[in-house]
Amino acid sequence: MTNLPSHSQLLGGMSSAQFLAEYWQQKPLLVRAAWPAFSNPISPEELAGLACEDDVCARLVRQSGQRWQVRHGPFKETDFTRLPSKRWTVLVPDVEKHLPELRCILEPFRFIPDWRIDDLMIGYAAEQGSVGPHVDEFDVFLLQGLGQRCWQIDTRPVTPDNYQADSELQILQHFEAESEWILEPGDMLYLPPGVAHFGVALEDCMTYSIGFRAPSVQDMVADFCDYLIQRSAETGRWRDPKLSPADNPGQIQPSILDQLQILLQQQLSFTDGELQTWFGRFITEAGTDLSPLPTAEVPTPTALADKLTRHEQWQRCSATRFAYIAQADHAITLFIDGQAYPLAKQDAWLGKLLCRQVSFPSSALLPALAQAQTSTLLLEWINQGYLLAADDT
């Protein structure tokens, strides 16, 4: 797709800074013609075919009365041919990872850091198809690609007792719309976390959902504690050489609690560098099983130079996450799929390039050959499958 909208066009005339200050995680925004002349890069039939593949986590949602039933893929072609003409939806997440050519749909949204962007999910709904009134705990842009869909929203808080007990979709039992819009192709609705919404297809339609990562505090604390445990070598066991005689053998004495507090504080202490390393690894860990495939095709620096010369265009593996943290003296730590790579000043340009762009000409990578260390890193990343020649994908 070549008709990518500017940030201002995508956001209804406002700058990305204004949107982030006034709307992001605060209130919904409807933008008419956010993506003018949007052209569907995938047909409903192709999306259904993708939902039949073994490594695709598709869902099929059907409505029966006020209940919604969900089935998980992979599906068979007959699963779709047997469906009724109305009231069903197929949802396919991580489409940009399965079809790298659709990654360009995410490009206009990259004014938000990459580590926050989760995936592109495409949904096809038959007439009156819906996944029910529900709440998401993450930000989402809903871009209408085909047909018309009616969206209703309710910004009032949702109480915990307002969910259907036996629904994995977190369907709301009671929903009363505050606002309602009909979206045409190219229109877009932004919803912050916690806003109840209910979309119903007025005709056969496709919706492109750009969703954002929102790890729970519980998950982050658990993962960070695991990191601290793995960081710490075995340091022995509990010792109390100055133990006093017990008046009551069932009492845990205050001195023991003081000793325990000191011990745990020592084990749970961490430096700024350790926090950075943990978070960079945590937030770039692959969210799917679509790991890049290592290759032995480029075993030497000489072969690397030849490969860069032979292939004019390169790109990041669509399933790989890149991010970096700036360090002192213009160095950076580059994170790729949960792995940390400290890059000195002379190598930092390459890490920044790989984080800024998802595709680049070989001429942008050739300067890496001038430094042995940079060349070695680039060779490793290509061998790991993090970087691919565009004509090899």
XYZ file of C-alpha atoms in Angstrom:
393
model
C 0.000 0.000 0.000
C 1.490 3.311 -1.078
C -1.226 5.743 0.029
C -0.153 5.893 3.665
C -1.739 8.845 5.498
C 0.288 11.427 7.369
C -0.040 11.595 11.143
C -2.133 14.742 10.822
C -4.457 13.131 8.292
C -4.765 9.976 10.372
C -5.656 12.003 13.457
C -8.207 14.306 11.890
C -5.939 17.304 11.405
C -4.240 17.358 14.794
C -0.572 16.676 15.419
C 0.590 13.462 17.040
C 1.713 15.519 20.056
C -1.765 17.010 20.453
C -3.401 13.595 20.137
C -1.127 12.094 22.788
C -1.711 15.030 25.128
C -5.487 15.220 24.760
C -6.767 11.765 23.760
C -4.259 8.944 24.317
C -5.504 6.813 27.227
C -8.036 9.534 28.056
C -10.994 9.649 25.678
C -12.248 8.225 22.369
C -11.709 9.915 19.024
C -13.668 9.416 15.800
C -11.869 10.443 12.613
C -13.732 10.537 9.329
C -11.606 9.689 6.270
C -8.606 9.043 8.482
C -7.194 6.861 5.706
C -8.647 8.283 2.466
C -9.207 5.824 -0.356
C -8.201 2.913 1.849
C -7.730 -0.161 -0.321
C -8.160 -3.568 1.287
C -4.873 -5.428 0.835
C -6.506 -8.768 1.648
C -9.839 -10.216 0.569
C -12.326 -11.939 2.886
C -11.499 -15.232 1.167
C -7.769 -14.751 1.759
C -8.416 -13.924 5.404
C -10.477 -17.096 5.796
C -7.647 -19.047 4.177
C -5.203 -17.563 6.676
C -7.509 -18.636 9.520
C -7.145 -22.223 8.284
C -3.355 -22.314 8.694
C -1.912 -24.277 11.603
C 0.202 -21.473 13.103
C -2.569 -18.849 13.071
C -4.543 -18.265 16.287
C -7.841 -17.316 14.656
C -11.227 -17.188 16.373
C -14.734 -17.621 15.020
C -17.475 -15.847 16.964
C -21.161 -16.605 16.448
C -24.137 -14.914 18.048
C -27.168 -16.758 19.321
C -29.674 -14.433 20.944
C -27.790 -12.440 23.558
C -24.997 -15.014 23.818
C -21.794 -15.186 21.832
C -19.970 -18.455 21.232
C -16.299 -18.621 20.264
C -14.323 -21.347 18.480
C -10.578 -21.393 18.043
C -8.723 -22.291 14.864
C -7.143 -23.587 12.838
C -10.295 -24.031 10.816
C -11.228 -26.034 7.760
C -12.721 -24.627 4.592
C -15.948 -26.460 5.363
C -16.215 -24.564 8.656
C -16.878 -21.435 6.603
C -19.028 -22.951 3.891
C -21.421 -24.243 6.561
C -21.880 -20.869 8.251
C -25.167 -18.977 8.001
C -25.385 -15.765 6.019
C -25.519 -13.547 9.118
C -24.289 -13.023 12.711
C -20.740 -14.363 12.672
C -17.214 -12.935 12.746
C -13.771 -14.370 12.119
C -10.845 -12.662 13.869
C -7.224 -13.149 12.813
C -4.527 -11.570 15.047
C -0.855 -10.950 14.216
C -1.627 -10.615 10.518
C 1.458 -8.466 9.896
C 3.635 -11.292 11.218
C 2.089 -13.844 8.882
C 1.881 -11.469 5.911
C 4.838 -9.048 6.179
C 3.544 -7.015 3.236
C 0.704 -5.808 5.492
C 3.113 -4.432 8.080
C 2.886 -1.086 6.290
C -0.571 -0.609 7.846
C 1.164 -0.140 11.201
C 3.593 2.457 9.846
C 1.357 5.555 10.290
C 0.898 4.607 13.964
C 4.622 4.535 14.790
C 4.497 7.950 16.456
C 3.760 5.651 19.410
C 6.866 3.629 20.428
C 7.204 0.228 18.779
C 7.404 -1.588 22.107
C 3.819 -0.493 22.787
C 2.438 -1.728 19.456
C 1.165 -5.286 19.688
C -0.331 -6.401 16.409
C -2.638 -5.898 13.476
C -5.816 -7.934 13.837
C -8.228 -8.167 10.927
C -11.823 -9.147 11.443
C -14.343 -10.116 8.790
C -17.993 -9.980 9.827
C -21.042 -11.160 7.929
C -24.099 -8.939 8.101
C -25.064 -8.329 11.775
C -21.834 -10.017 12.845
C -20.392 -8.866 16.173
C -18.287 -10.014 19.100
C -20.706 -8.432 21.566
C -20.454 -5.425 23.878
C -17.154 -5.684 25.739
C -14.203 -3.829 27.252
C -10.542 -4.058 26.280
C -7.720 -3.285 28.687
C -5.536 -1.836 25.952
C -5.619 1.021 23.444
C -6.948 0.227 19.989
C -7.466 2.004 16.670
C -10.391 0.518 14.713
C -9.948 1.235 11.005
C -12.869 0.397 8.750
C -11.691 -1.338 5.597
C -14.739 -2.807 3.880
C -18.464 -2.187 4.233
C -20.182 -0.368 7.075
C -20.042 -1.055 10.798
C -22.051 0.617 13.531
C -20.048 1.360 16.664
C -21.611 2.204 20.014
C -19.540 3.208 23.035
C -20.074 3.857 26.727
C -17.340 5.680 28.640
C -18.876 5.073 32.071
C -16.978 2.664 34.351
C -17.864 -1.017 34.031
C -18.600 -2.802 37.284
C -17.105 -6.286 37.890
C -20.567 -7.859 38.142
C -21.528 -6.723 34.646
C -19.816 -9.561 32.757
C -21.448 -12.718 31.448
C -20.057 -15.345 33.772
C -19.514 -18.108 31.224
C -18.060 -16.052 28.354
C -14.341 -15.994 27.567
C -14.999 -12.873 25.472
C -15.850 -10.802 28.584
C -19.240 -9.882 27.163
C -21.161 -7.256 29.125
C -24.566 -8.259 30.459
C -25.866 -4.699 30.342
C -24.739 -2.093 27.828
C -26.256 1.325 27.208
C -24.681 3.409 24.471
C -23.640 7.016 25.059
C -22.554 7.587 21.457
C -23.157 5.831 18.151
C -21.512 6.171 14.727
C -21.586 4.341 11.415
C -18.077 3.935 10.037
C -17.404 3.874 6.307
C -14.213 2.571 4.641
C -11.284 4.746 5.712
C -12.996 6.001 8.898
C -11.289 5.234 12.204
C -12.255 5.087 15.870
C -9.671 5.309 18.657
C -10.610 3.793 22.016
C -8.540 4.039 25.198
C -8.513 1.166 27.722
C -11.685 0.543 29.681
C -14.187 2.051 27.235
C -17.086 -0.327 26.596
C -17.836 -0.730 22.904
C -20.172 -2.675 20.678
C -19.625 -3.015 16.937
C -22.203 -4.539 14.583
C -21.698 -5.088 10.856
C -24.454 -3.440 8.828
C -23.288 -5.462 5.829
C -20.379 -7.789 5.120
C -17.404 -5.812 6.394
C -13.758 -5.905 7.440
C -12.191 -4.022 10.351
C -8.471 -3.523 10.889
C -7.605 -3.301 14.592
C -4.257 -1.845 15.616
C -3.832 -3.002 19.211
C -1.274 -1.978 21.812
C 0.605 -3.956 24.420
C -0.391 -3.344 28.019
C 1.418 -5.815 30.291
C -0.204 -6.131 33.693
C 1.647 -4.890 36.740
C 1.367 -8.400 38.166
C 3.066 -9.898 35.098
C 5.860 -7.321 35.225
C 6.487 -7.836 38.937
C 6.520 -11.619 38.512
C 8.909 -11.480 35.560
C 11.206 -8.992 37.288
C 11.359 -11.154 40.404
C 12.257 -14.144 38.209
C 15.023 -12.035 36.677
C 16.379 -11.127 40.118
C 16.294 -14.775 41.187
C 18.185 -15.866 38.074
C 20.670 -13.029 38.546
C 21.519 -14.103 42.083
C 23.820 -17.061 42.511
C 23.197 -19.541 45.313
C 24.253 -17.633 48.425
C 23.663 -20.254 51.077
C 20.837 -20.808 53.498
C 19.346 -19.148 56.526
C 21.800 -18.710 59.353
C 21.281 -17.308 62.859
C 24.573 -17.609 64.787
C 23.435 -15.086 67.442
C 20.192 -16.831 68.250
C 18.814 -16.094 71.747
C 17.067 -18.699 73.945
C 13.355 -18.854 73.193
C 10.873 -18.002 75.946
C 8.135 -19.532 73.803
C 9.342 -21.857 71.040
C 6.310 -20.922 68.945
C 7.250 -17.245 68.757
C 8.964 -15.694 65.719
C 11.120 -13.126 67.444
C 11.412 -9.477 66.277
C 15.169 -9.901 65.787
C 14.467 -12.673 63.254
C 12.101 -10.421 61.320
C 14.723 -7.655 61.297
C 17.310 -10.093 59.963
C 14.852 -11.337 57.332
C 14.099 -7.799 56.174
C 17.794 -7.043 55.673
C 18.308 -10.302 53.777
C 15.394 -9.722 51.407
C 16.317 -6.100 50.790
C 19.784 -7.204 49.772
C 18.437 -9.838 47.399
C 15.800 -7.531 45.876
C 18.058 -4.530 45.378
C 19.020 -3.672 41.804
C 20.892 -1.069 39.784
C 19.553 1.172 37.035
C 21.438 -0.960 34.523
C 19.816 -4.163 35.760
C 16.363 -2.578 35.541
C 17.064 -1.450 31.975
C 18.342 -4.865 30.929
C 15.343 -6.638 32.406
C 12.788 -4.294 30.858
C 14.404 -4.267 27.423
C 14.426 -8.052 27.379
C 10.928 -8.355 28.812
C 9.256 -5.927 26.451
C 10.888 -7.303 23.283
C 10.261 -10.966 23.969
C 8.346 -12.480 21.086
C 4.629 -12.435 21.785
C 3.950 -15.389 19.469
C 5.527 -18.673 18.447
C 6.527 -17.161 15.097
C 10.222 -17.070 15.910
C 12.699 -16.203 13.156
C 14.499 -19.162 11.617
C 18.299 -19.174 11.966
C 20.176 -19.730 8.746
C 23.662 -20.918 7.928
C 23.589 -19.321 4.501
C 25.955 -16.481 5.459
C 28.775 -18.150 7.429
C 31.587 -15.623 6.918
C 32.123 -11.834 6.733
C 33.182 -12.266 3.095
C 29.916 -13.967 2.248
C 28.097 -11.205 4.132
C 29.603 -8.544 1.866
C 28.574 -10.558 -1.162
C 25.030 -11.022 0.141
C 24.614 -7.311 0.902
C 25.773 -6.546 -2.621
C 23.460 -9.074 -4.265
C 20.293 -8.018 -2.400
C 19.277 -4.378 -2.765
C 16.541 -4.295 -0.131
C 16.487 -5.658 3.435
C 13.876 -5.806 6.160
C 13.372 -6.870 9.737
C 11.735 -10.217 10.348
C 8.056 -9.406 10.762
C 7.816 -11.475 13.967
C 10.873 -9.873 15.618
C 10.776 -7.004 18.115
C 13.512 -4.343 18.195
C 14.092 -1.620 20.805
C 17.025 0.213 22.362
C 17.960 2.174 25.468
C 20.478 5.024 25.252
C 23.547 4.767 27.464
C 26.377 7.129 28.386
C 28.920 8.305 25.790
C 26.431 7.783 22.915
C 26.395 4.014 23.403
C 23.137 2.052 23.373
C 21.828 -1.327 24.448
C 19.926 -2.928 21.593
C 17.241 -5.505 22.400
C 16.081 -8.060 19.836
C 13.503 -10.658 20.835
C 14.555 -10.627 24.480
C 18.301 -10.596 23.794
C 20.499 -7.678 24.885
C 23.334 -6.345 22.706
C 25.519 -3.582 24.196
C 26.649 -1.374 21.309
C 29.488 1.113 21.681
C 29.340 4.557 20.097
C 30.807 3.355 16.778
C 28.168 0.603 16.494
C 25.171 2.477 17.892
C 24.167 3.908 14.497
C 23.323 0.435 13.233
C 21.108 -0.398 16.215
C 19.275 2.921 15.873
C 18.764 2.337 12.152
C 17.224 -1.085 12.769
C 14.873 0.400 15.366
C 13.842 3.411 13.290
C 13.051 1.580 10.061
C 11.549 -1.796 9.259
C 13.073 -1.920 5.777
C 16.180 -0.344 4.286
C 18.381 -0.505 1.191
C 21.597 -2.515 1.348
C 23.525 0.734 0.947
C 22.395 1.648 4.472
C 23.968 -1.560 5.858
C 27.203 -1.621 3.845
C 29.028 0.836 6.172
C 28.853 -1.879 8.851
C 31.504 -3.803 6.920
C 34.099 -1.133 7.697
C 34.239 -2.139 11.393
C 35.016 -5.732 12.321
C 32.829 -5.668 15.439
C 29.867 -4.081 13.638
C 30.243 -6.533 10.770
C 30.248 -9.454 13.212
C 27.041 -8.216 14.850
C 25.281 -7.740 11.527
C 26.387 -11.201 10.453
C 24.964 -12.693 13.666
C 21.607 -10.959 13.255
C 21.267 -12.135 9.665
C 22.237 -15.674 10.642
C 19.655 -15.578 13.429
C 16.973 -14.583 10.930
C 16.338 -11.176 12.522
C 17.188 -9.466 9.211
C 16.112 -10.800 5.846
C 16.737 -9.945 2.230
C 13.404 -8.630 0.960
C 13.407 -10.965 -2.034
C 13.917 -13.964 0.293
C 10.660 -13.387 2.197
